[in-house]
Coordinates of C-alpha atoms and ligand atoms in Angstrom, one line a residue:
X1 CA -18.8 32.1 -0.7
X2 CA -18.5 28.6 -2.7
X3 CA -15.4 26.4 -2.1
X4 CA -13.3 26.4 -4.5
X5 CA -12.3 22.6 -4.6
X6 CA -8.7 21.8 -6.0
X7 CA -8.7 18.1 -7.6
X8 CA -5.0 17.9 -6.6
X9 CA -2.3 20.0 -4.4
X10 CA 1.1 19.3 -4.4
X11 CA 3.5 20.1 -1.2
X12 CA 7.1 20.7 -2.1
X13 CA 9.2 21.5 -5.2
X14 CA 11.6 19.3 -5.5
X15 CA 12.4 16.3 -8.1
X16 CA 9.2 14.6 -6.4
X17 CA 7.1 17.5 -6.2
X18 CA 8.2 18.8 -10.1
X19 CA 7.7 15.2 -11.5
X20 CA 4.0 14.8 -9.6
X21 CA 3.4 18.0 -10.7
X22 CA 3.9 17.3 -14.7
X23 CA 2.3 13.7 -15.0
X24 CA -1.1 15.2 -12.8
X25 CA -0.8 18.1 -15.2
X26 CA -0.8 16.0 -18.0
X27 CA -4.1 13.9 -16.6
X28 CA -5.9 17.2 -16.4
X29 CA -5.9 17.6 -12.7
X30 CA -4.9 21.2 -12.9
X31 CA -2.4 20.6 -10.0
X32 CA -1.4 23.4 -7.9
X33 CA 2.1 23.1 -6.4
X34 CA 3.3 25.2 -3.0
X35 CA 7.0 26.0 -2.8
X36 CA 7.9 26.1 0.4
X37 CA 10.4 28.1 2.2
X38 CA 13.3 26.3 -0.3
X39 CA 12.0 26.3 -4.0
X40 CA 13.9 23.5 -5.4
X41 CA 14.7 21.9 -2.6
X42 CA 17.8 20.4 -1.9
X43 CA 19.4 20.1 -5.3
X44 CA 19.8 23.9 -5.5
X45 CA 22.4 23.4 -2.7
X46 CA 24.8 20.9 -5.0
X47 CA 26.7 21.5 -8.3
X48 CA 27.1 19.2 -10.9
X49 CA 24.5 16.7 -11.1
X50 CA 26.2 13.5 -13.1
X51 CA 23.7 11.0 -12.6
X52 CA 20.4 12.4 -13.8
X53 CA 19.7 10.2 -17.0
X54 CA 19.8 12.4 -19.5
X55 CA 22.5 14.9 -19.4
X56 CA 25.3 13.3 -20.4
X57 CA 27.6 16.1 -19.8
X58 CA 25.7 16.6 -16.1
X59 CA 23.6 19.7 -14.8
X60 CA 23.7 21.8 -12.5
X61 CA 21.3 21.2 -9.1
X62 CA 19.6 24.5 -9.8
X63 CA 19.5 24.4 -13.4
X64 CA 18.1 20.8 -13.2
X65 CA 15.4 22.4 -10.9
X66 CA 15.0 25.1 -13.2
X67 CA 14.2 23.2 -16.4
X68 CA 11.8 20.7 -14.0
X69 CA 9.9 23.8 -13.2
X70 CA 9.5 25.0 -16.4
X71 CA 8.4 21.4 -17.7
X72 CA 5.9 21.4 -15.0
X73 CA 4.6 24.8 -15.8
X74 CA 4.1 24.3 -19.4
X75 CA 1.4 21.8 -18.8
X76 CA -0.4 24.6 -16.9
X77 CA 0.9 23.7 -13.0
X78 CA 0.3 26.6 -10.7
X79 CA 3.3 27.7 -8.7
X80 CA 2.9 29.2 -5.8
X81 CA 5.4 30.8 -3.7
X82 CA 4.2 29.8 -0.3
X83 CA 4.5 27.6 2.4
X84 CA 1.8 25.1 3.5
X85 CA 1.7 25.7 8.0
X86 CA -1.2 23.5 8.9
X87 CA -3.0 20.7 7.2
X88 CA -6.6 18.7 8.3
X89 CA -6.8 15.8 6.6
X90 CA -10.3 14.3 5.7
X91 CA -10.2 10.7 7.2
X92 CA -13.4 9.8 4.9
X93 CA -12.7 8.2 0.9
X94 CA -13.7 10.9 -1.3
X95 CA -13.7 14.1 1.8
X96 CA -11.7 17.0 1.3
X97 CA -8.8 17.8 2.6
X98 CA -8.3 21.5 4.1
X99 CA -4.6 23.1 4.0
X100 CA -3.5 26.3 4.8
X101 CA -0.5 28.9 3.7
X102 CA -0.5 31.5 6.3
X103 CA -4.5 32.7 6.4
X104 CA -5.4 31.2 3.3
X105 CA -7.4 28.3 3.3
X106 CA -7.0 25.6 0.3
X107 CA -9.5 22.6 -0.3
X108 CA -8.4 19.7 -2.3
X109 CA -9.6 16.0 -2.9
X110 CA -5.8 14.8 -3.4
X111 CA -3.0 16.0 -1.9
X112 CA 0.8 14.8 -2.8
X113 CA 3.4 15.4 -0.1
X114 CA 7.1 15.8 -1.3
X115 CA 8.5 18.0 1.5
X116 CA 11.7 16.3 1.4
X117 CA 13.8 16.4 4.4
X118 CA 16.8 18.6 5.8
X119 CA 20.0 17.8 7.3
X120 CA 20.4 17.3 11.2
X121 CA 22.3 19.0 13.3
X122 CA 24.4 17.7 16.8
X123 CA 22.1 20.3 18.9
X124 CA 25.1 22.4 20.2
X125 CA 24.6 25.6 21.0
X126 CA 27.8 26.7 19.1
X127 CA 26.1 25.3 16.2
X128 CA 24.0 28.3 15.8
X129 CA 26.1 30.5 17.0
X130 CA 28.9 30.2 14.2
X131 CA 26.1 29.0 11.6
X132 CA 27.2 31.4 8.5
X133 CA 30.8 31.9 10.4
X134 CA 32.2 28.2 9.8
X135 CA 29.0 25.8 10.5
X136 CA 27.5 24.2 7.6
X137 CA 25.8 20.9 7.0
X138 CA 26.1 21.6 2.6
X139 CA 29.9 21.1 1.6
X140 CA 29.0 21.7 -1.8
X141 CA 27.4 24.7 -1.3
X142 CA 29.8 25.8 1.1
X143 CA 33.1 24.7 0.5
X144 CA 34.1 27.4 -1.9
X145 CA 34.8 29.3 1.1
X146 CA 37.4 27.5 2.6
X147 CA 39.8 27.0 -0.4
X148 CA 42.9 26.3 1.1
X149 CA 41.7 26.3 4.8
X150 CA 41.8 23.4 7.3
X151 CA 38.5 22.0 8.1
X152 CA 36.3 19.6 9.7
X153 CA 33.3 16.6 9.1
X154 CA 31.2 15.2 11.5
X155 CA 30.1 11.7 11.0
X156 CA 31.0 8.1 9.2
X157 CA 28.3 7.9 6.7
X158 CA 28.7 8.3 2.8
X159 CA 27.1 11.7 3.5
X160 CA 30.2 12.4 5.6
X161 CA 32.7 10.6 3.3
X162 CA 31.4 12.3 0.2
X163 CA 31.6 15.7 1.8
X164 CA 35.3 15.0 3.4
X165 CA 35.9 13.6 -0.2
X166 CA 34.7 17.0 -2.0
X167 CA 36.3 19.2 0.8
X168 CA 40.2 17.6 0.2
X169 CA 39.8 18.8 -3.3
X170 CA 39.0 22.4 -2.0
X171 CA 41.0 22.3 1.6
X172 CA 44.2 22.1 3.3
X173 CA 43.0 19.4 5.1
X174 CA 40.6 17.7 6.6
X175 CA 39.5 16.4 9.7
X176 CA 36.6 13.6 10.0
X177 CA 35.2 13.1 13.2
X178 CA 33.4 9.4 13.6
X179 CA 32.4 9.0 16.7
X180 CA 32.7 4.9 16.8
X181 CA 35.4 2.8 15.7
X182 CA 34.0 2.3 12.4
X183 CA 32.5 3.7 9.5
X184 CA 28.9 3.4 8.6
X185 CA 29.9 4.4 4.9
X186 CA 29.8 2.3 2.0
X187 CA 33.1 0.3 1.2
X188 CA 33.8 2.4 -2.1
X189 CA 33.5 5.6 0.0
X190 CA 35.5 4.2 3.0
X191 CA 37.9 3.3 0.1
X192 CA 38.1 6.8 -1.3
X193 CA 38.5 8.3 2.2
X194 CA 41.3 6.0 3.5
X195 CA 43.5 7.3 0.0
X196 CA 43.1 10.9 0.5
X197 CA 46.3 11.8 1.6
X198 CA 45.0 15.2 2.7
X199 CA 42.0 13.4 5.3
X200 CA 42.6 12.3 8.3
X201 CA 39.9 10.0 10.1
X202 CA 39.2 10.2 14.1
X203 CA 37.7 7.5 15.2
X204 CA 36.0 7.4 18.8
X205 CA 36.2 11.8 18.6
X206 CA 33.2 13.8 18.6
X207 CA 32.1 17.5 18.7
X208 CA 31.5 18.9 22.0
X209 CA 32.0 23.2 21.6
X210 CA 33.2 25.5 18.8
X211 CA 35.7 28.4 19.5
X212 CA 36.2 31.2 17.3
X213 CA 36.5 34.8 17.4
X214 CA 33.6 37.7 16.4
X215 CA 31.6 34.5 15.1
X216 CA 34.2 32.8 13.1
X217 CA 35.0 29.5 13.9
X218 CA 38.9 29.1 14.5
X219 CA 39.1 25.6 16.4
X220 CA 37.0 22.5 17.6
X221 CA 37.1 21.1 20.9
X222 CA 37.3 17.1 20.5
X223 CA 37.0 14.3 22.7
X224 CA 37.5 11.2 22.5
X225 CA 34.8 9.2 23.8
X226 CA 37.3 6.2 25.1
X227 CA 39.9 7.6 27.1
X228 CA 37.9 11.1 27.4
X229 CA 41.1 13.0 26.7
X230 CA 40.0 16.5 25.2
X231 CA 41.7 18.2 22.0
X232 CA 41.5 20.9 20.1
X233 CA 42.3 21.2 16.4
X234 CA 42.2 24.2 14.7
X235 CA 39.9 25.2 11.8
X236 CA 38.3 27.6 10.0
X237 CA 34.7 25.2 9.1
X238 CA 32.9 22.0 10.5
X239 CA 30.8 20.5 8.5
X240 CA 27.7 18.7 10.0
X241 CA 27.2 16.1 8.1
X242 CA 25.1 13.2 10.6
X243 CA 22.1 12.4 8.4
X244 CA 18.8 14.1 7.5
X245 CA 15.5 14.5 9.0
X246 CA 12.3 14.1 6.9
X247 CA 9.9 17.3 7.0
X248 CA 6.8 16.1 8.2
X249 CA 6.1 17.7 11.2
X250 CA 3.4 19.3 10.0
X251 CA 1.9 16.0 9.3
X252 CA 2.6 13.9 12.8
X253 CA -0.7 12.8 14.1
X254 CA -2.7 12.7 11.2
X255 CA -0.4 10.3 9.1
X256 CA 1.7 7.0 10.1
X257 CA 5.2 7.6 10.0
X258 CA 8.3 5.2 11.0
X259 CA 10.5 5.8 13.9
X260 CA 12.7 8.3 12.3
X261 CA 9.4 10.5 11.2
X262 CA 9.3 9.3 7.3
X263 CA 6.2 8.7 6.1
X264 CA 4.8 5.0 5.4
X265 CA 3.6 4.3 2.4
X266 CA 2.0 0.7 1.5
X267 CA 4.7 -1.2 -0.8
X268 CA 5.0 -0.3 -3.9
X269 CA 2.9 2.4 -4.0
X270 CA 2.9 6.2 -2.7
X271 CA -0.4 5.7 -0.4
X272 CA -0.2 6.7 2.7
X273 CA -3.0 5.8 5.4
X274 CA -5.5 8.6 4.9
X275 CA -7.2 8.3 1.5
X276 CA -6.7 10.7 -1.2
X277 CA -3.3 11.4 0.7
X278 CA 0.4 10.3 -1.5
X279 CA 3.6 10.9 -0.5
X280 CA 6.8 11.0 -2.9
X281 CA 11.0 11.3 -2.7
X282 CA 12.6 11.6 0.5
X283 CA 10.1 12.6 2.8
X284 CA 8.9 8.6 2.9
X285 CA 12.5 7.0 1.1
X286 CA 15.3 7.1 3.6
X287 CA 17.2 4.5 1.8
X288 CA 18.2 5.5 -1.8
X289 CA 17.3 9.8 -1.3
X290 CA 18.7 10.3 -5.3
X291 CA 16.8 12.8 -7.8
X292 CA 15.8 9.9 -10.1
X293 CA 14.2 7.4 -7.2
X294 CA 12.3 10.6 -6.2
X295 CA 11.1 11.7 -9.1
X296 CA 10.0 8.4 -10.1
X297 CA 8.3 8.1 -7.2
X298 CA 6.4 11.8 -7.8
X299 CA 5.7 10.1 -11.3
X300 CA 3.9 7.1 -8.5
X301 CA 2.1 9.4 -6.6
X302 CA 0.4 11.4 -9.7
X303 CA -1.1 8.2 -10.9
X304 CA -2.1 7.2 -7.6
X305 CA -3.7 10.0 -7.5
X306 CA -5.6 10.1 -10.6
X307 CA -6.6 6.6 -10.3
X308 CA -8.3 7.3 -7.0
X309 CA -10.2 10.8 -8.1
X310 CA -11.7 8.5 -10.9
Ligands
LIG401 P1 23.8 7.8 7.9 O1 22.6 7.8 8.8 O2 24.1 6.7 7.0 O3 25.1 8.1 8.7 C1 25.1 9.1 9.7 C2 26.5 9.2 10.3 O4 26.5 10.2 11.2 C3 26.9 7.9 11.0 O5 28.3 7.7 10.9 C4 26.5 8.2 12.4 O6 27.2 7.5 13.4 C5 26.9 9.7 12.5 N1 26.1 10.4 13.5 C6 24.7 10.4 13.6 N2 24.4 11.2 14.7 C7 25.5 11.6 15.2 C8 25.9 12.5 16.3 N3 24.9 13.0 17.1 N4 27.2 12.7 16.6 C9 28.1 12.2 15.8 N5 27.9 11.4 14.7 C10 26.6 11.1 14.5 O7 23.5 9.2 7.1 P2 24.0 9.7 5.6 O8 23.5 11.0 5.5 O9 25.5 9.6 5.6 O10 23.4 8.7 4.6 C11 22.0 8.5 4.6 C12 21.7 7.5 3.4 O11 22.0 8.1 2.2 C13 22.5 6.2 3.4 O12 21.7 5.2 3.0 C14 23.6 6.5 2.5 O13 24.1 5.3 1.9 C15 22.9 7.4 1.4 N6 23.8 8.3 0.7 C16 24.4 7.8 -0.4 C17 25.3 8.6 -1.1 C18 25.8 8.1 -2.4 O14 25.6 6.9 -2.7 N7 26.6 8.8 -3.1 C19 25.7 9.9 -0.6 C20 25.1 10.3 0.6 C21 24.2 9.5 1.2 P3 26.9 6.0 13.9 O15 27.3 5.1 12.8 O16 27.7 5.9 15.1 O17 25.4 6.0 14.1

């Protein structure tokens, strides 16, 4: 049977992905887009969206998703509902590069990766345990749930601050749990945090179990990591909130990527080291990770693309 060679698959379905997804539509390279396991990525875990130019009264994560889908489907981009499990990258300029969703095999001359990347976790084994019973790593997603509850944050970063700063709103109170002396947040979150009443910061504390009852969380064992005294303080969620990890596992060996697993990309464009190979949003941008930076960047990657099929 004849191959059926794709001028241009796109991995991923968020900002990145969409916005690749429109411009190589719109060069006529009939792109075809795989999901993955989280269609939309990881705007369709946030509300309101203020700072995606061109809603001036905001959007919603998932509505913003939404209408990027739609834009990218009505310039004839193929959605599929799948996720990419093993890639073989053609070394050679101008090979084709084989991919595969489950059985199915996929040939393409380009292929633009936006696969974004997902929160961490500490690696306790209480982490799983109470994940959906107090654990989460998404307090805008998740917060709802503890309206009036006392609750937990894990980490000094604005990720943390931002989550501690949403979760006073919602919460009792709430706990933050840094585990050095210091923030690693930016001043005008550190700000914020240090004039909610209703947050109190724990410097030198981390995380070491979870204790709850039939899977619900009801208290955190603390210690601080000076005098090693050990605490408990009693709530009803801890959110994880330490960073993010890009998703490009499927990936390691065949493309460079940095010391914390994003991939490289020459300056100032979305090339990676394998020709015929882009990469766009978070999965290779671990320093501004907004909607806007990564859709630009999908925009990048499309026209990298083009330019190198011609
Ligand atoms: P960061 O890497 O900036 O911060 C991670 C935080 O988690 C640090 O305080 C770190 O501590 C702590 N941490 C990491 N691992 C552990 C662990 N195992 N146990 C306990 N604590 C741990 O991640 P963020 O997600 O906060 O931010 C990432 C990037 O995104 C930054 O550039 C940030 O500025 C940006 N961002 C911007 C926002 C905005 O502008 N609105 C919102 C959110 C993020 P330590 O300092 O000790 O390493």
């Amino acid at each position: 049977m004849e191959q059926h060679i794709l001028d241009c698959v796109i991995i991923g379905s968020g900002p990145a992905g969409f916005t690749a997804a429109i411009y190589a539509a719109r060069a006529d390279l009939k792109p075809e887009l795989y999901t993955g396991l989280e269609p939309g990525g990881q705007l369709t875990t946030t509300t309101e969206v203020d700072n995606f130019p061109g809603y001036p009264n905001g959007i919603t994560g998932p509505e913003l998703m939404a209408d990027l889908q739609k834009q990218a489907e009505r310039f004839d981009t193929k959605i599929h509902y799948e996720m990419i499990t093993k890639v073989e990258f053609s070394k050679e300029s101008g090979g084709i590069h084989k991919l595969w969703a489950g059985n199915k095999e996929i040939f393409a001359k380009s292929v633009i990766i936006s696969t974004g990347a997902t929160a961490k976790y500490l690696g306790l084994e209480d982490e799983k345990k109470y994940s959906g019973g107090g654990v989460s790593a998404c307090a805008t997603c998740d917060g709802f749930f503890y309206r009036g509850k006392d609750v937990a944050v894990v980490g000094g970063g604005d990720t943390a601050a931002e989550e501690a700063t949403y979760l006073s709103k919602l919460c009792r109170k709430v706990t933050m749990l840094v585990r050095k002396g210091e923030f690693r947040a930016s001043k005008a979150m550190i700000h914020r945090v240090l004039n909610t009443p209703n947050i109190e910061v724990k410097f030198f504390h981390e995380l070491q179990a979870i204790e709850g009852e039939n899977n619900l969380v009801e208290r955190v064992v603390v210690i601080n990591n000076q005098t090693n005294e050990i605490s408990k303080i009693d709530v009803h969620g801890i959110f994880i909130a330490i960073g993010h990890q890009p998703n490009t596992a499927l990936f390691a060996g065949q493309l460079n990527l940095d010391e914390n697993g994003y991939i490289i990309t020459e300056n100032g464009t979305s090339r990676t080291n394998l020709p015929g190979v882009f990469a766009a949003g978070d999965v290779q941008d671990h320093v501004y990770r907004q909607a806007i930076t990564a859709a630009g960047s999908g925009c990048m990657a499309a026209m990298d693309a083009e330019k190198y099929l011609n």
